[in-house]
C-alpha positions as MATLAB code, in Angstrom:
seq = 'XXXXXXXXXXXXXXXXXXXXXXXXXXXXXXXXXXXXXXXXXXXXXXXXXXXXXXXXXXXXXXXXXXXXXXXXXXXXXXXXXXXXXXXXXXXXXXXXXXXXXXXXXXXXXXXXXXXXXXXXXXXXXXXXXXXXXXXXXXXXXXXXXXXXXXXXXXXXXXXXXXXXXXXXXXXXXXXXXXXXXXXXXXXXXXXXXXXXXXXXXXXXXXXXXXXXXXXXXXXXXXXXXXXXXXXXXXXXXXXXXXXXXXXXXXXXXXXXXXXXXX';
ca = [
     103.217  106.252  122.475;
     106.732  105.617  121.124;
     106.562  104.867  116.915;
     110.012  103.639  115.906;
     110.864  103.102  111.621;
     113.757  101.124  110.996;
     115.209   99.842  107.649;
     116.635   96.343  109.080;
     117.985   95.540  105.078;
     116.343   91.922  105.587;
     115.244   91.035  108.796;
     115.922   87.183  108.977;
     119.490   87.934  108.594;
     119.574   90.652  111.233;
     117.427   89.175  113.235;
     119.578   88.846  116.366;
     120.146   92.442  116.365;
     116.705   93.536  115.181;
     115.097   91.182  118.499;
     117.714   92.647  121.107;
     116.868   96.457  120.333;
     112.885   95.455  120.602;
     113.643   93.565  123.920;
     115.279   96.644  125.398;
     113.283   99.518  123.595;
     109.807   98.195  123.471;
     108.573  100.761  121.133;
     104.148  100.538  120.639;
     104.709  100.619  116.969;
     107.371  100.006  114.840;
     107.251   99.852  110.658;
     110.190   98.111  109.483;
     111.511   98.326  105.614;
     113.229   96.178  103.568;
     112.516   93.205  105.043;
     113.506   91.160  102.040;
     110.937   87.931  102.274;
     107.889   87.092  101.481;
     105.293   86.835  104.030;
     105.067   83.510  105.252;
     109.068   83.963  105.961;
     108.732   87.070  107.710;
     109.885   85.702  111.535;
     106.387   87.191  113.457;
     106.145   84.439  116.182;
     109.467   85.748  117.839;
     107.765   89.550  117.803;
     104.401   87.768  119.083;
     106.365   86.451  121.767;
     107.287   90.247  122.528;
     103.417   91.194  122.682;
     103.260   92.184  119.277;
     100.523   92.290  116.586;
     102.054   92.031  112.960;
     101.267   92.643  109.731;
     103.508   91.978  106.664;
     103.726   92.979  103.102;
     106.467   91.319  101.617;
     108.181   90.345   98.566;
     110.971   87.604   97.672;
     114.475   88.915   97.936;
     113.444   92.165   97.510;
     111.697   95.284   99.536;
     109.288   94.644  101.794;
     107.621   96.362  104.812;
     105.927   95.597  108.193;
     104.083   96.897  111.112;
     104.275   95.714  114.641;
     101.683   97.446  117.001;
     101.432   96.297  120.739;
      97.684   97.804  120.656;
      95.256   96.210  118.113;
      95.429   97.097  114.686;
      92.465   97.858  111.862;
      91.693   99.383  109.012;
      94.586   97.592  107.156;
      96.276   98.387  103.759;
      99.045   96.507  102.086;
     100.764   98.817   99.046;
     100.297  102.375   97.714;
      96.966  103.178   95.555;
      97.243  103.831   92.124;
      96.806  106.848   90.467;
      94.839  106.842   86.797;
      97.045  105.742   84.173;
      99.589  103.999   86.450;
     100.915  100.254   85.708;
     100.234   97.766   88.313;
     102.803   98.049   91.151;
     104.135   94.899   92.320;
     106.817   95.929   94.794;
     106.141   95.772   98.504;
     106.940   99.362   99.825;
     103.367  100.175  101.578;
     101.771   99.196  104.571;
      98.932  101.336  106.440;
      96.761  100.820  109.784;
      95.023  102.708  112.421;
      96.279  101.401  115.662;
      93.559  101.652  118.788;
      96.131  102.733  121.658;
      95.618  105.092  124.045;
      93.504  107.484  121.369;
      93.625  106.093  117.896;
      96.266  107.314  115.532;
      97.008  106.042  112.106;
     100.608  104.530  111.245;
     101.983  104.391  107.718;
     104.822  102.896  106.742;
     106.787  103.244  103.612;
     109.885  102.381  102.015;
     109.813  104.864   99.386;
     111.920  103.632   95.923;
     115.695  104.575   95.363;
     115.490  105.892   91.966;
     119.074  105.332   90.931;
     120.438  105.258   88.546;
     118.986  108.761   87.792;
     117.764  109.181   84.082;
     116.213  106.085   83.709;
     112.915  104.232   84.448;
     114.553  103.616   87.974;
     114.189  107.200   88.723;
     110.832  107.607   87.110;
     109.188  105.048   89.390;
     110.592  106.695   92.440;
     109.107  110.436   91.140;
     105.843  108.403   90.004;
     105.838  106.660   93.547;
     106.454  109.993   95.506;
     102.987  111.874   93.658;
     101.082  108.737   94.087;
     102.340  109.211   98.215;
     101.338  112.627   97.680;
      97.748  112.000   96.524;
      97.130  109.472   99.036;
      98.134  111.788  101.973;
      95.978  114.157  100.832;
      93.336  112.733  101.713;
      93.947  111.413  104.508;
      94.474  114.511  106.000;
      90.709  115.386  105.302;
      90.012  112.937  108.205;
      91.768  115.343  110.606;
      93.526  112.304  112.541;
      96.888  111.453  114.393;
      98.918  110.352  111.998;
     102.267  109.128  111.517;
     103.911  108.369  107.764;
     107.651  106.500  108.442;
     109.956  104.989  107.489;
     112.995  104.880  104.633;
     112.024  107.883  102.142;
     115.681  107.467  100.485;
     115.474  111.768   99.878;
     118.486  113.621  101.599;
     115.865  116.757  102.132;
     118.824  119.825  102.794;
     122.495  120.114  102.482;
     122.569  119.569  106.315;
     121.038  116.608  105.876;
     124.104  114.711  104.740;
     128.099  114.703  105.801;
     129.185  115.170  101.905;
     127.168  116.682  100.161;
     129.443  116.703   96.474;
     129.211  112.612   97.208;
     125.723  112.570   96.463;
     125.196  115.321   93.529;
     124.336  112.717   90.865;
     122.550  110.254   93.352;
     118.704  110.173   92.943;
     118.335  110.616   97.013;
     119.836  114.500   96.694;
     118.515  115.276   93.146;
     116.092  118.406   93.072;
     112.876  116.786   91.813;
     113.211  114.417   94.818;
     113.755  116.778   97.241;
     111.163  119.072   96.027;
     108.070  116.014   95.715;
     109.589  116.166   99.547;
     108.528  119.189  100.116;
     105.276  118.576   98.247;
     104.538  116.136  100.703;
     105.494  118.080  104.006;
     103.573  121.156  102.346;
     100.083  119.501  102.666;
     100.688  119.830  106.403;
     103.035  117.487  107.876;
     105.730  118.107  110.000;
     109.780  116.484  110.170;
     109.561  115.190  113.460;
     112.946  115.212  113.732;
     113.461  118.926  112.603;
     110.649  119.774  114.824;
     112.237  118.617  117.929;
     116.053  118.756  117.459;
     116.714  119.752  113.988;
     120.761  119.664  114.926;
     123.057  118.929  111.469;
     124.514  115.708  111.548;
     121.444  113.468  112.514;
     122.192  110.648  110.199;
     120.347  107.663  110.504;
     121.875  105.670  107.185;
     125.843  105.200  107.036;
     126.984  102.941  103.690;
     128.539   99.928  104.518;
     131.581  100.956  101.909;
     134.564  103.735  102.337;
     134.232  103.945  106.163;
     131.425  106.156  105.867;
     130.852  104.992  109.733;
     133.909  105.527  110.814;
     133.719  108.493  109.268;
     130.726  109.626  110.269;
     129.789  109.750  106.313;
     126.192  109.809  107.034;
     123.038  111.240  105.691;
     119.448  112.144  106.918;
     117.361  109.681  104.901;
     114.553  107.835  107.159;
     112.031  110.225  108.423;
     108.641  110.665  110.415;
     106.359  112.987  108.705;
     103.138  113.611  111.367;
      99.878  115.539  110.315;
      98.610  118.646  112.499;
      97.381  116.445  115.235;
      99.865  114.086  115.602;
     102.126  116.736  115.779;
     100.770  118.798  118.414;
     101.728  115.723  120.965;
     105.447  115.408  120.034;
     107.365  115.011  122.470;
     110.550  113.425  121.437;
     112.895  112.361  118.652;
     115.608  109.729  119.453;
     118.129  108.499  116.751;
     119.642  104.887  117.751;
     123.178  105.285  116.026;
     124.578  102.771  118.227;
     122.884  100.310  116.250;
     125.058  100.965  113.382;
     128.241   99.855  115.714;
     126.875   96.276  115.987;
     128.592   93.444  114.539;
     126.451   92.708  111.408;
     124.836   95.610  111.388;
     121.958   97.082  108.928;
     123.218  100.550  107.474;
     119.976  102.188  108.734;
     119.164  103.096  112.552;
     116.109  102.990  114.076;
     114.328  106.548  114.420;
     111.970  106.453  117.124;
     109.105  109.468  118.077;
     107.867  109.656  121.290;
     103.414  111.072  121.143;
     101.982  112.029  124.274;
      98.509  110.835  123.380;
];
């Protein structure tokens, strides 16, 4: 089973590019972020047409993230659960579903807040967002499942994780309270795909659109798969689309995809 996560940074106006790497890549699943519409504008016929089941949690202008599963899809959640005390969260970063492939694995996908600029409530939410993450993947790992969280976590996790590192030093994605409610997460059990299987400095998968930082190769290490025990046990492969990023209107993501021998 091949799970892809790729920030598109709204698909209606990427959609070109977004339908010509599904045609050729075909992933099973794919959890897309930053999708920037609200449901009902969220293009799903032209993925139907691909064999693709789809479910959207979207927002106007803003966020927004969606799954695409060519196996059925249950056990559905649309956004993050709150933790006691919390405010109601109305931004779309949080969709969750078991897909019923070959053996059942559960598929999360997240696009996990900025947080800049750093010292305000910006940066708050994001540290607030990451322990509510935290809690909820807790327990899921009592159920002792495949499972698969993607998608944009906007955390740079290690200084070989991004091309300049003194470029990001006051940026919320390299601060140390991100990077550690990283770790947090990985520390209940999960493993970096990526690092499992390659692990090689340099494998960007977000380049800014500004100061050549493609050109350049000006990248960082930002959208990740994190898999529990038993997802990770069937990892096979990690493949990093950067040629996406040298398409004419590109997004400044790639798609990450993870290939599971279940």
């Amino acid at each position: 089973m091949r799970i892809a996560t790729w920030n598109v940074n709204s698909v209606n106006a990427r959609l070109d590019n977004v339908l010509a790497w599904f045609e050729a890549e075909a992933p099973d699943v794919a959890v897309l972020q930053e999708i920037k519409c609200v449901d009902e504008k969220f293009p799903a016929e032209a993925f139907e047409r691909l064999g693709y089941n789809v479910v959207v949690h979207g927002q106007k202008t803003y966020n927004g993230v969606a799954l695409l599963s060519k196996h059925p899809v249950e056990d559905v959640r649309k956004g993050l659960p709150l933790l006691d005390g919390d405010a109601e969260d109305e931004q779309a970063r949080y969709v969750e579903a078991v897909i019923s492939g070959p053996k059942p694995i559960r598929v999360i996908g997240i696009y996990l807040p900025n947080g800049n600029p750093i010292g305000t409530e910006k940066f708050a939410y994001k540290l607030s967002w990451m322990r509510r993450l935290h809690a909820h993947a807790k327990g899921l790992l009592a159920f002792e499942e495949p499972m698969v969280i993607a998608g944009d976590y906007n955390v740079i996790p290690e200084v070989e994780d991004v091309a300049n590192p003194e470029a990001w030093l006051g940026d919320a994605l390299f601060q140390p309270e991100s990077r550690a409610a990283f770790r947090a997460l990985k520390n209940l059990g999960f493993t970096d795909a990526y690092m499992q299987v390659d692990g090689t400095p340099g494998g960007y998968t977000f380049w800014d659109y500004q100061a050549g930082a493609w050109p350049r190769n000006l990248g960082i290490r930002i959208d990740h798969l994190l898999l529990s025990p038993q997802a990770a046990d069937k990892l096979a492969q990690v493949r990093i689309h950067r040629d996406e990023r040298d398409k004419e209107k590109p997004s400044d993501h790639v798609p990450v995809v993870a290939t599971l021998t279940l």
